[in-house]
Amino acid sequence: MSFATRLVQAVQKTKSVTCVGLDPRKASLPAPIREAVVNDRPDEWAAAYTQFCMEIIDAVAGIVPCVKPQAAFFEQLGPAGMISLGQVVAYAREKDLLVILDGKRNDIGSTATAYADAYLGADSPWQSDSLTVSPYLGRDSIEPFVEVCEKRAAGIFVLVKTSNPGGGLLQNRETDGQTVYARVAELVTEINADRLDSHGFGPIGAVVGATYPEELAELRQAMPHSWILIPGFGAQGGAADDVKAGFLDGGLGAVVNSSRHLIFAHKRPEFADKFGDAKWQDAVRAATEEMNSALNVVGGK
Amino acid sequence: MSFATRLVQAVQKTKSVTCVGLDPRKASLPAPIREAVVNDRPDEWAAAYTQFCMEIIDAVAGIVPCVKPQAAFFEQLGPAGMISLGQVVAYAREKDLLVILDGKRNDIGSTATAYADAYLGADSPWQSDSLTVSPYLGRDSIEPFVEVCEKRAAGIFVLVKTSNPGGGLLQNRETDGQTVYARVAELVTEINADRLDSHGFGPIGAVVGATYPEELAELRQAMPHSWILIPGFGAQGGAADDVKAGFLDGGLGAVVNSSRHLIFAHKRPEFADKFGDAKWQDAVRAATEEMNSALNVVGGK
């Protein structure tokens, strides 16, 4: 079953469009996790990251459709971190969560195929369900990923319009009335066109930030066959109203990511007193349920 | 000493502007290396990649300034491959070769910092001298890399105009007479401006493909303070005349990468008979010397 179809089913089953971002950071780990690191060695931190992410997965399994590990934080720990990443991906899949690996990889030709094989292929050491991909190198940097996706029913999310303030520098440049991000959206729709599942979704999703609601509405129209991954909710300032335009009629078509706001919820004023470090997992669950409720008003049913 | 300055010295010392791309691929490894893999396990392949790259490094140390490991091929082997990558980077640096890690990473804010720390930071497990970075996310995706670069005198190469046929889809789009790649070049020059070494080079280099000589000439002018990494020479079709425009007066300012054409030279008709698999290292050395000669006509002295 294709990745897009599996995401439809996961959203329907959990009645949630929340994606939980797994961004482990040394400085923000809850005390019980951090205390297990006694010698500041990479393998100790990697074990702490695995433990942290597994407990988050336990806290949110069944109430969200997917998780998004951020590769950079695992890579920062070196090879030990890459082992941890594999453990986290495997554990999430075991708990019936779809995995969107946020690696923003890209290259050309056979090198793009190597990245696709690395993270999505049949022999992939990480076996992610999907991967974020940067589009700067053009169509021939996207197609090798699509080929690998088709073989293992995996998916990719192409960066279209990112959530950061500086994203517009290149993405918003307009040529003959069409912005760069709109051109990327057109490309995504072209490649999806003859690869649709029974719900009308193709293997190529898109990343569109919650921080640009107008562009999100425009891009929802431009990519009718794409799942949209919407980052920038919560800590980056996006609110439920901002992401409304990302959904199709019926509430499918988008998942909204939050990382820090959920996984470090024990540090947020409204949860710190009630849960604190000792019950940080309960804070994750409460924050995730709160996000589910906020989003169910606008989409996701 | 800054990365840019070290590259000046390495080019002057070796009298070469050749960068040897380290792209290990299972199917193309010379027989003596491949035969050591008996059980098809990732750690065996990783050991083979390390051996292969170390022997290439031995063959070219002293006659080229730098090597460029392609991260994708190491990532394809999983955590074992990432260990191999670290061994290869360390060995190259031990042999006085500068390392340009081709990872095309990018992200925003603290995630970009995590990538920079991962590959270039003081505590980096890989300790590369420099890293390729994709610019789609804008200025705030580049600056965190620059900050880390300054702390450890490392460098980055931003993708400006890539060598693949499809690169133009986004890169060549023109707005008010300025292409996207020219806007990226302008950004690179802006960030370099107050960070120049005594030779006039800043920490931000650029990737410009050998396959577009006219754009290379334009970009050489637009980025007077950047080292340019020119891929696409050899197997991708670029020739010595095509890269001429990448050099500044005096022959500095660019290094030209070739991967397959050098590291798998034992498979090229002109070397196969003379060296073959048994003397593949001699083929690497001969092909590298040939490339040095070809390039010394146009730049590099």
Short mmCIF file of N, CA and C in Angstrom, two decimals, chain A residues 23 25 70-79 82-83 102-108 110-115 117-119 123-126 134-141 159-171 173-176 178-181 183-184 187 236 260, chain B residues 23 25 70-79 82-83 102-108 110-115 117-119 123-126 134-141 159-171 173-176 178-181 183-184 187 236 260:
data_model
loop_
_atom_site.label_atom_id
_atom_site.label_comp_id
_atom_site.label_asym_id
_atom_site.label_seq_id
_atom_site.Cartn_x
_atom_site.Cartn_y
_atom_site.Cartn_z
N ASP A 23 12.94 16.05 17.79
CA ASP A 23 14.15 16.88 17.71
C ASP A 23 14.90 16.82 19.03
N ARG A 25 17.46 17.41 21.76
CA ARG A 25 18.55 18.37 21.97
C ARG A 25 19.09 18.15 23.37
N GLN A 70 14.15 14.60 13.20
CA GLN A 70 15.01 15.57 12.52
C GLN A 70 16.42 14.98 12.46
N ALA A 71 16.87 14.64 11.26
CA ALA A 71 18.15 13.95 11.11
C ALA A 71 19.32 14.71 11.72
N ALA A 72 19.32 16.03 11.59
CA ALA A 72 20.47 16.84 12.01
C ALA A 72 20.89 16.55 13.45
N PHE A 73 19.90 16.40 14.33
CA PHE A 73 20.25 16.23 15.74
C PHE A 73 20.88 14.87 16.00
N PHE A 74 20.48 13.89 15.23
CA PHE A 74 21.08 12.57 15.36
C PHE A 74 22.49 12.57 14.73
N GLU A 75 22.62 13.23 13.59
CA GLU A 75 23.92 13.31 12.92
C GLU A 75 24.95 14.01 13.80
N GLN A 76 24.46 14.96 14.59
CA GLN A 76 25.36 15.70 15.47
C GLN A 76 26.11 14.79 16.44
N LEU A 77 25.52 13.64 16.75
CA LEU A 77 26.18 12.69 17.67
C LEU A 77 27.11 11.72 16.93
N GLY A 78 27.21 11.88 15.63
CA GLY A 78 28.09 10.98 14.88
C GLY A 78 27.44 9.63 14.63
N PRO A 79 28.25 8.62 14.30
CA PRO A 79 27.70 7.29 13.99
C PRO A 79 26.78 6.76 15.09
N MET A 82 23.46 7.99 14.47
CA MET A 82 22.80 7.36 13.33
C MET A 82 22.23 5.99 13.71
N ILE A 83 22.88 5.32 14.65
CA ILE A 83 22.31 4.06 15.18
C ILE A 83 21.02 4.39 15.93
N ASP A 102 13.09 13.88 8.49
CA ASP A 102 13.39 15.22 8.01
C ASP A 102 14.89 15.34 7.78
N GLY A 103 15.31 15.09 6.54
CA GLY A 103 16.74 15.12 6.23
C GLY A 103 17.07 16.16 5.17
N LYS A 104 16.05 16.66 4.50
CA LYS A 104 16.22 17.68 3.45
C LYS A 104 17.37 17.31 2.52
N ARG A 105 17.43 16.06 2.12
CA ARG A 105 18.49 15.60 1.23
C ARG A 105 18.22 16.04 -0.21
N ASN A 106 19.26 16.14 -0.97
CA ASN A 106 19.11 16.33 -2.42
C ASN A 106 20.45 16.18 -3.12
N ASP A 107 20.39 15.67 -4.33
CA ASP A 107 21.57 15.58 -5.19
C ASP A 107 21.07 15.17 -6.57
N ILE A 108 21.98 14.83 -7.46
CA ILE A 108 21.55 14.54 -8.82
C ILE A 108 21.84 13.08 -9.18
N SER A 110 22.65 9.46 -9.92
CA SER A 110 22.89 8.28 -9.11
C SER A 110 23.17 8.61 -7.65
N THR A 111 23.56 9.86 -7.38
CA THR A 111 23.77 10.26 -5.98
C THR A 111 22.42 10.46 -5.29
N ALA A 112 21.45 11.01 -6.01
CA ALA A 112 20.10 11.12 -5.45
C ALA A 112 19.54 9.72 -5.18
N THR A 113 19.81 8.80 -6.10
CA THR A 113 19.37 7.42 -5.87
C THR A 113 20.02 6.84 -4.61
N ALA A 114 21.28 7.18 -4.39
CA ALA A 114 21.95 6.68 -3.18
C ALA A 114 21.28 7.21 -1.92
N TYR A 115 20.91 8.48 -1.92
CA TYR A 115 20.18 9.03 -0.75
C TYR A 115 18.83 8.32 -0.58
N ASP A 117 17.96 5.35 -1.64
CA ASP A 117 18.22 3.98 -1.16
C ASP A 117 18.58 3.99 0.32
N ALA A 118 19.38 4.99 0.71
CA ALA A 118 19.84 5.06 2.09
C ALA A 118 18.66 5.15 3.06
N TYR A 119 17.68 5.97 2.74
CA TYR A 119 16.63 6.23 3.73
C TYR A 119 15.29 5.56 3.41
N ASP A 123 16.67 -2.04 0.92
CA ASP A 123 17.78 -2.42 1.80
C ASP A 123 18.20 -1.27 2.72
N SER A 124 17.38 -0.27 2.84
CA SER A 124 17.72 0.89 3.66
C SER A 124 18.03 0.48 5.10
N PRO A 125 19.14 0.97 5.64
CA PRO A 125 19.45 0.68 7.04
C PRO A 125 18.48 1.39 7.98
N TRP A 126 17.79 2.44 7.49
CA TRP A 126 16.93 3.21 8.38
C TRP A 126 15.45 2.92 8.14
N SER A 134 14.99 18.55 -0.79
CA SER A 134 15.13 19.93 -1.24
C SER A 134 15.11 19.98 -2.78
N PRO A 135 14.49 21.00 -3.38
CA PRO A 135 14.29 20.99 -4.84
C PRO A 135 15.27 21.82 -5.66
N TYR A 136 16.29 22.44 -5.03
CA TYR A 136 17.10 23.43 -5.74
C TYR A 136 17.73 22.87 -7.03
N LEU A 137 18.00 21.58 -7.07
CA LEU A 137 18.69 20.99 -8.22
C LEU A 137 17.75 20.59 -9.36
N GLY A 138 16.45 20.78 -9.15
CA GLY A 138 15.52 20.58 -10.26
C GLY A 138 14.92 19.19 -10.36
N ARG A 139 14.20 18.98 -11.44
CA ARG A 139 13.42 17.77 -11.64
C ARG A 139 14.27 16.50 -11.57
N ASP A 140 15.48 16.55 -12.17
CA ASP A 140 16.32 15.34 -12.17
C ASP A 140 16.94 15.06 -10.80
N SER A 141 16.66 15.91 -9.82
CA SER A 141 17.07 15.59 -8.44
C SER A 141 15.89 15.00 -7.66
N LEU A 159 10.44 20.32 -0.32
CA LEU A 159 10.34 21.68 0.24
C LEU A 159 9.76 22.60 -0.81
N VAL A 160 8.65 23.22 -0.51
CA VAL A 160 8.04 24.15 -1.47
C VAL A 160 8.13 25.56 -0.91
N LYS A 161 7.46 25.80 0.22
CA LYS A 161 7.49 27.13 0.84
C LYS A 161 7.79 26.92 2.32
N THR A 162 8.97 27.30 2.75
CA THR A 162 9.39 26.95 4.11
C THR A 162 8.92 27.99 5.13
N SER A 163 8.96 27.62 6.40
CA SER A 163 8.34 28.43 7.45
C SER A 163 9.20 29.59 7.95
N ASN A 164 10.48 29.60 7.56
CA ASN A 164 11.39 30.61 8.13
C ASN A 164 11.26 31.98 7.46
N PRO A 165 11.58 33.06 8.19
CA PRO A 165 11.45 34.41 7.64
C PRO A 165 12.24 34.60 6.34
N GLY A 166 13.42 33.97 6.24
CA GLY A 166 14.27 34.19 5.07
C GLY A 166 13.91 33.32 3.87
N GLY A 167 12.94 32.43 4.03
CA GLY A 167 12.61 31.51 2.95
C GLY A 167 12.23 32.19 1.65
N GLY A 168 11.66 33.40 1.77
CA GLY A 168 11.19 34.10 0.58
C GLY A 168 12.28 34.57 -0.35
N LEU A 169 13.51 34.68 0.14
CA LEU A 169 14.59 35.25 -0.68
C LEU A 169 14.62 34.62 -2.06
N LEU A 170 14.60 33.30 -2.12
CA LEU A 170 14.54 32.63 -3.42
C LEU A 170 13.13 32.17 -3.74
N GLN A 171 12.43 31.64 -2.73
CA GLN A 171 11.14 30.98 -2.98
C GLN A 171 10.07 31.93 -3.51
N ARG A 173 10.56 34.70 -5.37
CA ARG A 173 10.93 35.45 -6.58
C ARG A 173 9.97 35.10 -7.69
N GLU A 174 9.47 36.11 -8.36
CA GLU A 174 8.42 35.92 -9.36
C GLU A 174 8.95 36.12 -10.76
N THR A 175 8.66 35.18 -11.63
CA THR A 175 9.03 35.28 -13.04
C THR A 175 7.77 35.09 -13.86
N ASP A 176 7.44 36.08 -14.67
CA ASP A 176 6.20 36.01 -15.47
C ASP A 176 5.01 35.64 -14.59
N GLN A 178 4.81 33.94 -11.93
CA GLN A 178 4.87 32.69 -11.15
C GLN A 178 6.07 32.70 -10.21
N THR A 179 5.80 32.47 -8.93
CA THR A 179 6.91 32.44 -7.97
C THR A 179 7.69 31.13 -8.12
N VAL A 180 8.88 31.12 -7.52
CA VAL A 180 9.68 29.90 -7.51
C VAL A 180 8.93 28.79 -6.79
N TYR A 181 8.31 29.13 -5.64
CA TYR A 181 7.61 28.07 -4.91
C TYR A 181 6.45 27.51 -5.73
N ARG A 183 6.42 27.31 -8.94
CA ARG A 183 7.01 26.44 -9.97
C ARG A 183 7.33 25.07 -9.39
N VAL A 184 7.82 25.05 -8.15
CA VAL A 184 8.10 23.77 -7.51
C VAL A 184 6.80 23.00 -7.31
N LEU A 187 5.79 21.39 -10.47
CA LEU A 187 6.61 20.21 -10.72
C LEU A 187 6.10 19.02 -9.91
N GLN A 236 7.10 28.11 16.46
CA GLN A 236 7.44 29.07 15.40
C GLN A 236 6.32 30.09 15.14
N ARG A 260 9.32 21.20 19.35
CA ARG A 260 9.61 21.69 20.71
C ARG A 260 8.37 21.83 21.59
N ASP B 23 33.63 8.82 -4.26
CA ASP B 23 32.26 8.31 -4.42
C ASP B 23 32.29 6.79 -4.48
N ARG B 25 31.26 3.14 -4.77
CA ARG B 25 30.03 2.45 -5.18
C ARG B 25 30.35 0.96 -5.23
N GLN B 70 31.57 11.97 -1.01
CA GLN B 70 30.14 12.15 -1.24
C GLN B 70 29.38 11.41 -0.13
N ALA B 71 28.73 12.18 0.74
CA ALA B 71 28.09 11.59 1.92
C ALA B 71 27.08 10.51 1.56
N ALA B 72 26.33 10.69 0.48
CA ALA B 72 25.23 9.77 0.15
C ALA B 72 25.68 8.32 0.11
N PHE B 73 26.85 8.07 -0.48
CA PHE B 73 27.29 6.69 -0.65
C PHE B 73 27.66 6.05 0.69
N PHE B 74 28.14 6.86 1.61
CA PHE B 74 28.45 6.34 2.94
C PHE B 74 27.16 6.14 3.73
N GLU B 75 26.22 7.08 3.60
CA GLU B 75 24.95 6.96 4.30
C GLU B 75 24.18 5.71 3.86
N GLN B 76 24.39 5.36 2.60
CA GLN B 76 23.70 4.18 2.06
C GLN B 76 24.04 2.91 2.84
N LEU B 77 25.20 2.89 3.45
CA LEU B 77 25.61 1.71 4.24
C LEU B 77 25.14 1.78 5.69
N GLY B 78 24.44 2.84 6.03
CA GLY B 78 23.95 2.95 7.40
C GLY B 78 25.04 3.42 8.36
N PRO B 79 24.83 3.22 9.65
CA PRO B 79 25.80 3.68 10.65
C PRO B 79 27.23 3.20 10.36
N MET B 82 28.77 5.57 8.11
CA MET B 82 29.10 6.85 8.74
C MET B 82 30.41 6.74 9.53
N ILE B 83 30.68 5.56 10.06
CA ILE B 83 31.98 5.33 10.71
C ILE B 83 33.08 5.39 9.65
N ASP B 102 30.74 16.48 0.68
CA ASP B 102 29.61 16.81 -0.18
C ASP B 102 28.34 16.20 0.42
N GLY B 103 27.65 17.01 1.22
CA GLY B 103 26.45 16.53 1.91
C GLY B 103 25.21 17.31 1.53
N LYS B 104 25.41 18.46 0.86
CA LYS B 104 24.29 19.31 0.43
C LYS B 104 23.25 19.47 1.53
N ARG B 105 23.69 19.71 2.75
CA ARG B 105 22.78 19.86 3.86
C ARG B 105 22.16 21.26 3.84
N ASN B 106 21.00 21.35 4.44
CA ASN B 106 20.41 22.67 4.71
C ASN B 106 19.21 22.54 5.62
N ASP B 107 19.01 23.56 6.42
CA ASP B 107 17.84 23.67 7.28
C ASP B 107 17.85 25.07 7.85
N ILE B 108 16.97 25.33 8.82
CA ILE B 108 16.86 26.69 9.33
C ILE B 108 17.27 26.75 10.80
N SER B 110 18.27 26.72 14.45
CA SER B 110 19.06 25.83 15.31
C SER B 110 19.29 24.47 14.65
N THR B 111 18.47 24.10 13.68
CA THR B 111 18.70 22.84 12.97
C THR B 111 19.88 22.98 12.01
N ALA B 112 19.99 24.14 11.37
CA ALA B 112 21.16 24.40 10.53
C ALA B 112 22.43 24.38 11.38
N THR B 113 22.33 24.94 12.57
CA THR B 113 23.48 24.92 13.48
C THR B 113 23.85 23.48 13.83
N ALA B 114 22.84 22.63 14.01
CA ALA B 114 23.12 21.22 14.33
C ALA B 114 23.87 20.55 13.18
N TYR B 115 23.46 20.81 11.93
CA TYR B 115 24.20 20.25 10.79
C TYR B 115 25.63 20.78 10.76
N ASP B 117 27.41 21.95 13.26
CA ASP B 117 28.14 21.33 14.37
C ASP B 117 28.49 19.87 14.03
N ALA B 118 27.54 19.19 13.39
CA ALA B 118 27.75 17.78 13.08
C ALA B 118 28.97 17.59 12.20
N TYR B 119 29.12 18.43 11.19
CA TYR B 119 30.18 18.17 10.20
C TYR B 119 31.38 19.10 10.31
N ASP B 123 33.36 20.01 18.13
CA ASP B 123 33.12 18.66 18.63
C ASP B 123 32.58 17.74 17.55
N SER B 124 32.70 18.13 16.31
CA SER B 124 32.18 17.31 15.21
C SER B 124 32.77 15.91 15.22
N PRO B 125 31.91 14.90 15.08
CA PRO B 125 32.44 13.53 15.01
C PRO B 125 33.17 13.28 13.69
N TRP B 126 32.92 14.12 12.68
CA TRP B 126 33.52 13.89 11.36
C TRP B 126 34.66 14.85 11.06
N SER B 134 22.96 23.61 0.55
CA SER B 134 21.93 24.00 -0.42
C SER B 134 21.27 25.31 0.03
N PRO B 135 20.93 26.21 -0.90
CA PRO B 135 20.48 27.55 -0.49
C PRO B 135 18.97 27.77 -0.53
N TYR B 136 18.16 26.74 -0.81
CA TYR B 136 16.73 26.97 -1.08
C TYR B 136 16.03 27.68 0.08
N LEU B 137 16.50 27.49 1.30
CA LEU B 137 15.81 28.07 2.46
C LEU B 137 16.25 29.51 2.78
N GLY B 138 17.17 30.05 2.00
CA GLY B 138 17.51 31.46 2.14
C GLY B 138 18.64 31.77 3.09
N ARG B 139 18.82 33.07 3.31
CA ARG B 139 19.95 33.57 4.08
C ARG B 139 20.03 32.99 5.49
N ASP B 140 18.86 32.84 6.15
CA ASP B 140 18.88 32.33 7.52
C ASP B 140 19.15 30.83 7.58
N SER B 141 19.31 30.20 6.43
CA SER B 141 19.76 28.80 6.43
C SER B 141 21.27 28.71 6.19
N LEU B 159 25.58 25.73 -3.04
CA LEU B 159 25.16 25.38 -4.40
C LEU B 159 24.65 26.64 -5.09
N VAL B 160 25.27 27.01 -6.18
CA VAL B 160 24.84 28.20 -6.91
C VAL B 160 24.26 27.76 -8.26
N LYS B 161 25.11 27.18 -9.10
CA LYS B 161 24.64 26.72 -10.42
C LYS B 161 25.17 25.29 -10.59
N THR B 162 24.27 24.32 -10.56
CA THR B 162 24.71 22.93 -10.53
C THR B 162 24.93 22.38 -11.94
N SER B 163 25.62 21.26 -12.02
CA SER B 163 26.09 20.76 -13.32
C SER B 163 25.05 19.96 -14.09
N ASN B 164 23.96 19.59 -13.44
CA ASN B 164 22.98 18.69 -14.10
C ASN B 164 22.09 19.42 -15.09
N PRO B 165 21.59 18.69 -16.09
CA PRO B 165 20.73 19.30 -17.12
C PRO B 165 19.50 19.98 -16.53
N GLY B 166 18.92 19.42 -15.46
CA GLY B 166 17.69 19.97 -14.90
C GLY B 166 17.90 21.10 -13.91
N GLY B 167 19.16 21.45 -13.65
CA GLY B 167 19.45 22.48 -12.65
C GLY B 167 18.80 23.83 -12.95
N GLY B 168 18.64 24.10 -14.25
CA GLY B 168 18.11 25.40 -14.65
C GLY B 168 16.65 25.64 -14.30
N LEU B 169 15.91 24.57 -14.04
CA LEU B 169 14.47 24.72 -13.79
C LEU B 169 14.19 25.84 -12.79
N LEU B 170 14.88 25.82 -11.67
CA LEU B 170 14.73 26.91 -10.70
C LEU B 170 15.88 27.90 -10.80
N GLN B 171 17.09 27.38 -10.98
CA GLN B 171 18.28 28.23 -10.89
C GLN B 171 18.34 29.31 -11.97
N ARG B 173 15.74 30.79 -13.51
CA ARG B 173 14.57 31.67 -13.59
C ARG B 173 15.00 33.10 -13.33
N GLU B 174 14.53 34.00 -14.19
CA GLU B 174 14.99 35.38 -14.15
C GLU B 174 13.90 36.31 -13.62
N THR B 175 14.24 37.13 -12.67
CA THR B 175 13.32 38.13 -12.14
C THR B 175 14.00 39.49 -12.25
N ASP B 176 13.38 40.42 -12.95
CA ASP B 176 14.00 41.73 -13.16
C ASP B 176 15.45 41.60 -13.64
N GLN B 178 17.59 39.34 -13.14
CA GLN B 178 18.55 38.59 -12.31
C GLN B 178 18.05 37.15 -12.11
N THR B 179 18.91 36.20 -12.46
CA THR B 179 18.52 34.80 -12.27
C THR B 179 18.57 34.42 -10.79
N VAL B 180 17.95 33.30 -10.48
CA VAL B 180 18.01 32.79 -9.11
C VAL B 180 19.47 32.51 -8.73
N TYR B 181 20.23 31.88 -9.66
CA TYR B 181 21.62 31.57 -9.28
C TYR B 181 22.42 32.84 -9.04
N ARG B 183 21.19 35.58 -7.83
CA ARG B 183 20.79 36.09 -6.51
C ARG B 183 21.52 35.33 -5.41
N VAL B 184 21.69 34.03 -5.59
CA VAL B 184 22.43 33.25 -4.59
C VAL B 184 23.89 33.73 -4.55
N LEU B 187 24.14 36.84 -2.61
CA LEU B 187 24.06 36.54 -1.17
C LEU B 187 25.41 36.05 -0.64
N GLN B 236 30.98 13.77 -16.48
CA GLN B 236 29.78 14.53 -16.81
C GLN B 236 29.95 15.42 -18.05
N ARG B 260 34.21 9.71 -10.64
CA ARG B 260 34.31 8.44 -11.36
C ARG B 260 35.51 8.37 -12.30
#
